[in-house]
Amino acid sequence: MADRHRTRRHSHLTGRDAKRAIVRIFLAALLTWCAGTMAAAGADLYRAKVTVTGQGEANRIFGFGACLEDVLIKVSGAQKLGGDQRLAAYKSKAKDFVIGFSYRDQFFGKPIRDEQGTRDRPYDLTVEFEESKIDDILKTLGLKPWLSHRPRLAVFAAMEQGVRNYIVTADGTQSDLQRDALLAAADKRGMDIVLPGTAALAKSNMSGAELRTAPFPALAPIAAEQGGEVVLVGRLVWDDRDLGWATQWQMDWGGRTHRWQIRGITFDEAFRRGIGSAAQILSGNGDPVARSSSAAGSKLH
């Protein structure tokens, strides 16, 4: 009897130990996956893409410089680096910071149109930079990499052009172009975004007109449903005089409301500025500045 009791007890302990071992293996695998995901996300910050014509060296060098500026903005979260004159010296020798690059033919599968084969074809040039060298450049500029958690933005963007008035959604066909532009802007600035669904907006009786005056608490449930952590509201109004979009952005962060605006630009650029400026605030790099298509204005609070 005693032997059988000891055997049952031994079997029970063995089973419990086995369960513990399985849990440890699961946790180790989860931690490894998370570490790998974070490493991949970090590596993406040091990678940028630009469109160039052909694969010639001159255009490639130009592309390296453009990608360097994008990476410095993306890694630091500092939108204010865009067009900064201090970057000229670094962009002129951007090749020294590159560890790899690749091309993707945008016209892949289409007939070649010129006698040389690739001269007039557009390519996506993807460039990867050495992390330590990018970090060193940021240090000399008085900035640092933004490697902590980046809140997911729930973007509510209202478009107004004449009688047309709508919100850019995740699934509506009316805003296909704007949705693609927002996602591209988020990728360019190293941010994760979500857009509201048409059903969620209808359920909340939210339209472009209501979005103008909607309090942020009213948008929070829609944002949370999509996994958004911070609400970013934008209003883009077409201006025939400027032949561009007048945009206003608003976001609550750090215990206060941040507002900024820009005029006379395409909606692609408006989305890049909107998401980039939100990243600048979230990363602790200060408030964005109000700009027109030709000149900078004063800070908005």
XYZ file of C-alpha atoms in Angstrom:
301
model
C 0.000 0.000 0.000
C 2.764 2.361 0.974
C 4.573 1.641 -2.279
C 1.420 2.279 -4.293
C 0.853 5.545 -2.379
C 4.397 6.631 -3.047
C 3.945 5.733 -6.710
C 0.747 7.787 -7.006
C 2.416 10.719 -5.212
C 5.431 10.451 -7.468
C 3.169 10.425 -10.531
C 1.309 13.497 -9.246
C 4.552 15.386 -8.681
C 5.863 14.333 -12.065
C 2.676 15.599 -13.736
C 2.869 18.914 -11.879
C 6.532 19.315 -12.789
C 5.684 18.567 -16.386
C 3.014 21.269 -16.394
C 5.468 23.735 -14.899
C 8.006 22.822 -17.550
C 5.426 23.377 -20.298
C 4.537 26.776 -18.835
C 8.223 27.721 -18.666
C 8.736 26.663 -22.268
C 5.664 28.658 -23.344
C 6.808 31.764 -21.480
C 10.317 31.449 -22.897
C 8.897 31.133 -26.411
C 6.622 34.130 -25.829
C 9.492 36.263 -24.541
C 11.634 35.209 -27.494
C 8.838 36.125 -29.905
C 8.288 39.496 -28.214
C 12.012 40.237 -28.243
C 12.176 39.287 -31.898
C 9.161 41.460 -32.716
C 10.635 44.446 -30.837
C 13.993 43.945 -32.562
C 12.281 43.822 -35.958
C 10.291 46.966 -35.150
C 13.477 48.701 -34.029
C 15.253 47.669 -37.210
C 12.382 49.075 -39.301
C 12.997 52.495 -37.753
C 16.417 52.566 -39.387
C 15.019 51.705 -42.827
C 13.359 54.055 -45.326
C 12.000 53.966 -48.858
C 11.940 56.557 -51.624
C 10.993 56.554 -55.311
C 13.847 57.128 -57.771
C 14.097 57.084 -61.544
C 16.334 54.295 -62.804
C 19.150 52.607 -60.913
C 21.954 55.011 -61.813
C 24.404 56.075 -59.131
C 23.452 59.764 -59.203
C 19.795 59.025 -58.445
C 20.793 56.413 -55.881
C 22.986 58.902 -53.996
C 20.131 61.400 -54.038
C 17.829 58.674 -52.719
C 20.273 57.868 -49.903
C 20.118 61.497 -48.753
C 16.315 61.616 -48.830
C 16.094 58.338 -46.917
C 18.615 59.563 -44.340
C 16.416 62.547 -43.499
C 13.363 60.292 -43.206
C 15.192 57.854 -40.926
C 16.474 60.612 -38.640
C 12.899 61.881 -38.282
C 11.476 58.388 -37.825
C 14.010 57.216 -35.246
C 13.815 60.389 -33.142
C 10.144 61.247 -33.699
C 11.258 64.827 -34.393
C 9.223 66.043 -37.376
C 10.974 69.406 -36.967
C 14.086 67.914 -38.599
C 12.333 68.059 -41.968
C 14.213 70.603 -44.082
C 16.678 71.354 -41.274
C 19.744 72.962 -42.864
C 22.028 71.111 -40.465
C 21.225 67.866 -42.288
C 22.817 68.980 -45.566
C 26.327 67.934 -44.526
C 25.135 64.487 -43.463
C 22.970 63.947 -46.542
C 25.913 64.714 -48.819
C 27.740 61.706 -47.381
C 24.723 59.527 -46.635
C 26.376 56.615 -48.451
C 28.799 56.286 -45.526
C 25.924 55.390 -43.179
C 24.250 52.798 -45.440
C 24.578 49.077 -44.719
C 22.249 47.818 -47.447
C 19.805 48.827 -50.170
C 17.475 47.220 -52.699
C 15.279 48.178 -55.651
C 11.719 47.249 -56.597
C 10.560 48.042 -60.115
C 7.176 49.810 -59.889
C 6.501 48.796 -63.515
C 7.472 45.158 -63.043
C 5.943 43.083 -65.825
C 5.277 46.077 -68.052
C 7.153 46.620 -71.351
C 10.356 48.672 -71.288
C 9.798 52.094 -72.868
C 13.341 53.377 -73.512
C 16.349 52.159 -75.443
C 18.464 51.645 -72.328
C 15.844 49.608 -70.520
C 15.708 51.193 -67.092
C 16.450 54.902 -67.496
C 12.893 56.198 -67.178
C 11.412 53.487 -64.960
C 10.419 54.377 -61.387
C 11.865 52.217 -58.635
C 11.227 51.935 -54.927
C 14.665 52.295 -53.355
C 14.748 50.826 -49.843
C 17.759 51.839 -47.756
C 18.913 50.469 -44.413
C 21.250 52.514 -42.223
C 23.664 51.518 -39.468
C 21.903 52.102 -36.170
C 24.907 53.353 -34.208
C 25.765 55.953 -36.858
C 22.202 57.259 -36.971
C 22.176 57.478 -33.174
C 25.465 59.405 -33.276
C 24.054 61.921 -35.777
C 21.003 62.462 -33.591
C 23.269 63.027 -30.606
C 25.154 65.774 -32.437
C 21.791 67.359 -33.277
C 20.792 67.344 -29.624
C 18.274 64.512 -30.060
C 18.031 60.843 -29.138
C 16.342 57.713 -30.509
C 12.716 57.203 -29.484
C 12.845 53.475 -28.761
C 10.199 53.252 -26.028
C 6.595 52.240 -26.670
C 4.922 54.308 -29.376
C 1.188 54.746 -28.689
C -1.126 53.581 -31.451
C -2.930 56.572 -32.969
C -6.658 56.439 -33.664
C -6.914 58.908 -36.551
C -10.179 60.694 -37.312
C -9.629 62.707 -40.497
C -12.532 64.691 -41.966
C -12.306 65.754 -45.623
C -14.306 68.760 -46.922
C -14.310 69.675 -50.598
C -17.333 71.651 -51.746
C -20.455 69.625 -50.950
C -18.400 66.504 -50.229
C -17.887 65.903 -46.530
C -16.712 62.566 -45.141
C -14.415 60.884 -42.635
C -11.571 58.645 -43.795
C -12.484 55.117 -42.719
C -10.877 51.707 -42.591
C -13.417 50.135 -44.946
C -15.298 52.830 -46.889
C -14.746 53.056 -50.653
C -15.212 56.838 -50.693
C -11.883 57.402 -48.968
C -9.692 54.711 -50.554
C -6.999 57.164 -51.679
C -6.902 59.005 -48.358
C -6.761 55.747 -46.394
C -3.750 54.571 -48.409
C -2.090 57.957 -47.940
C -2.641 57.857 -44.150
C -1.188 54.364 -43.866
C 1.813 55.386 -45.988
C 2.339 58.476 -43.824
C 2.229 56.384 -40.656
C 4.773 53.934 -42.055
C 7.049 56.779 -43.117
C 7.026 58.229 -39.586
C 7.305 54.905 -37.752
C 3.829 55.103 -36.230
C 1.043 52.558 -35.909
C -2.444 53.905 -36.680
C -6.033 52.676 -36.791
C -8.982 54.218 -38.600
C -12.656 54.105 -37.625
C -14.988 51.702 -39.410
C -18.108 52.932 -41.190
C -20.353 50.851 -38.912
C -18.783 52.290 -35.756
C -19.233 55.848 -37.048
C -22.842 55.182 -37.997
C -23.529 53.628 -34.594
C -22.154 56.772 -32.915
C -23.943 59.114 -35.361
C -20.548 60.587 -36.174
C -20.087 62.429 -39.483
C -17.585 64.972 -40.747
C -19.782 67.818 -39.508
C -20.129 66.311 -36.012
C -16.389 65.662 -35.847
C -15.709 69.423 -35.855
C -17.181 69.840 -32.379
C -17.121 66.298 -30.996
C -15.434 66.110 -27.562
C -12.572 63.663 -27.320
C -14.433 61.470 -24.770
C -17.069 60.837 -27.453
C -14.379 59.475 -29.785
C -12.674 57.316 -27.165
C -15.046 54.313 -27.470
C -14.650 54.239 -31.265
C -10.866 54.490 -30.900
C -10.730 51.778 -28.229
C -12.805 49.432 -30.381
C -10.050 49.592 -33.022
C -7.213 49.320 -30.501
C -6.286 53.006 -30.594
C -4.469 54.471 -27.579
C -4.361 58.184 -28.457
C -6.952 60.095 -30.507
C -5.713 62.344 -33.319
C -8.341 64.496 -35.060
C -7.728 66.233 -38.363
C -9.897 68.457 -40.522
C -8.865 69.021 -44.145
C -10.716 71.683 -46.155
C -9.975 72.292 -49.828
C -9.059 75.918 -50.567
C -9.427 77.018 -54.192
C -7.251 80.093 -53.595
C -4.300 78.055 -52.334
C -5.068 75.125 -54.635
C -4.388 72.950 -51.627
C -5.773 71.685 -48.349
C -6.071 73.807 -45.232
C -5.601 71.403 -42.347
C -6.166 71.595 -38.611
C -5.015 68.916 -36.178
C -5.778 68.298 -32.518
C -4.562 65.775 -29.939
C -4.771 65.490 -26.143
C -1.503 64.467 -24.530
C 0.445 65.310 -21.386
C -2.522 66.876 -19.647
C -3.320 69.450 -22.327
C -4.711 69.855 -25.828
C -2.252 70.350 -28.684
C -3.421 72.096 -31.862
C -1.551 72.878 -35.075
C -2.342 73.718 -38.684
C -0.880 73.983 -42.160
C -2.222 75.344 -45.455
C -1.800 74.939 -49.183
C -0.554 71.331 -49.400
C -1.665 67.982 -50.825
C -3.541 65.615 -48.563
C -0.578 63.210 -48.709
C 1.674 65.897 -47.258
C -1.040 66.942 -44.796
C -1.185 63.393 -43.434
C 2.612 63.169 -43.212
C 2.714 66.454 -41.287
C -0.219 65.481 -39.084
C 1.125 62.096 -38.022
C 4.716 63.358 -37.903
C 3.726 66.235 -35.632
C 1.794 63.853 -33.372
C 4.938 61.720 -33.142
C 6.966 64.816 -32.254
C 4.652 65.563 -29.329
C 4.480 61.949 -28.133
C 8.270 61.561 -28.303
C 8.822 64.643 -26.126
C 10.382 66.726 -28.918
C 8.106 69.708 -28.419
C 5.104 71.241 -30.136
C 4.805 71.388 -33.922
C 4.721 74.762 -35.625
C 2.015 76.228 -37.818
C 3.062 76.458 -41.455
C 1.767 77.657 -44.788
C 2.907 76.200 -48.079
C 5.675 78.807 -48.271
C 6.572 79.942 -44.762
C 6.589 78.897 -41.118
C 4.356 80.508 -38.561
C 4.270 80.615 -34.780
C 3.758 77.747 -32.370
C 0.232 76.662 -31.598
C -0.836 75.422 -28.184
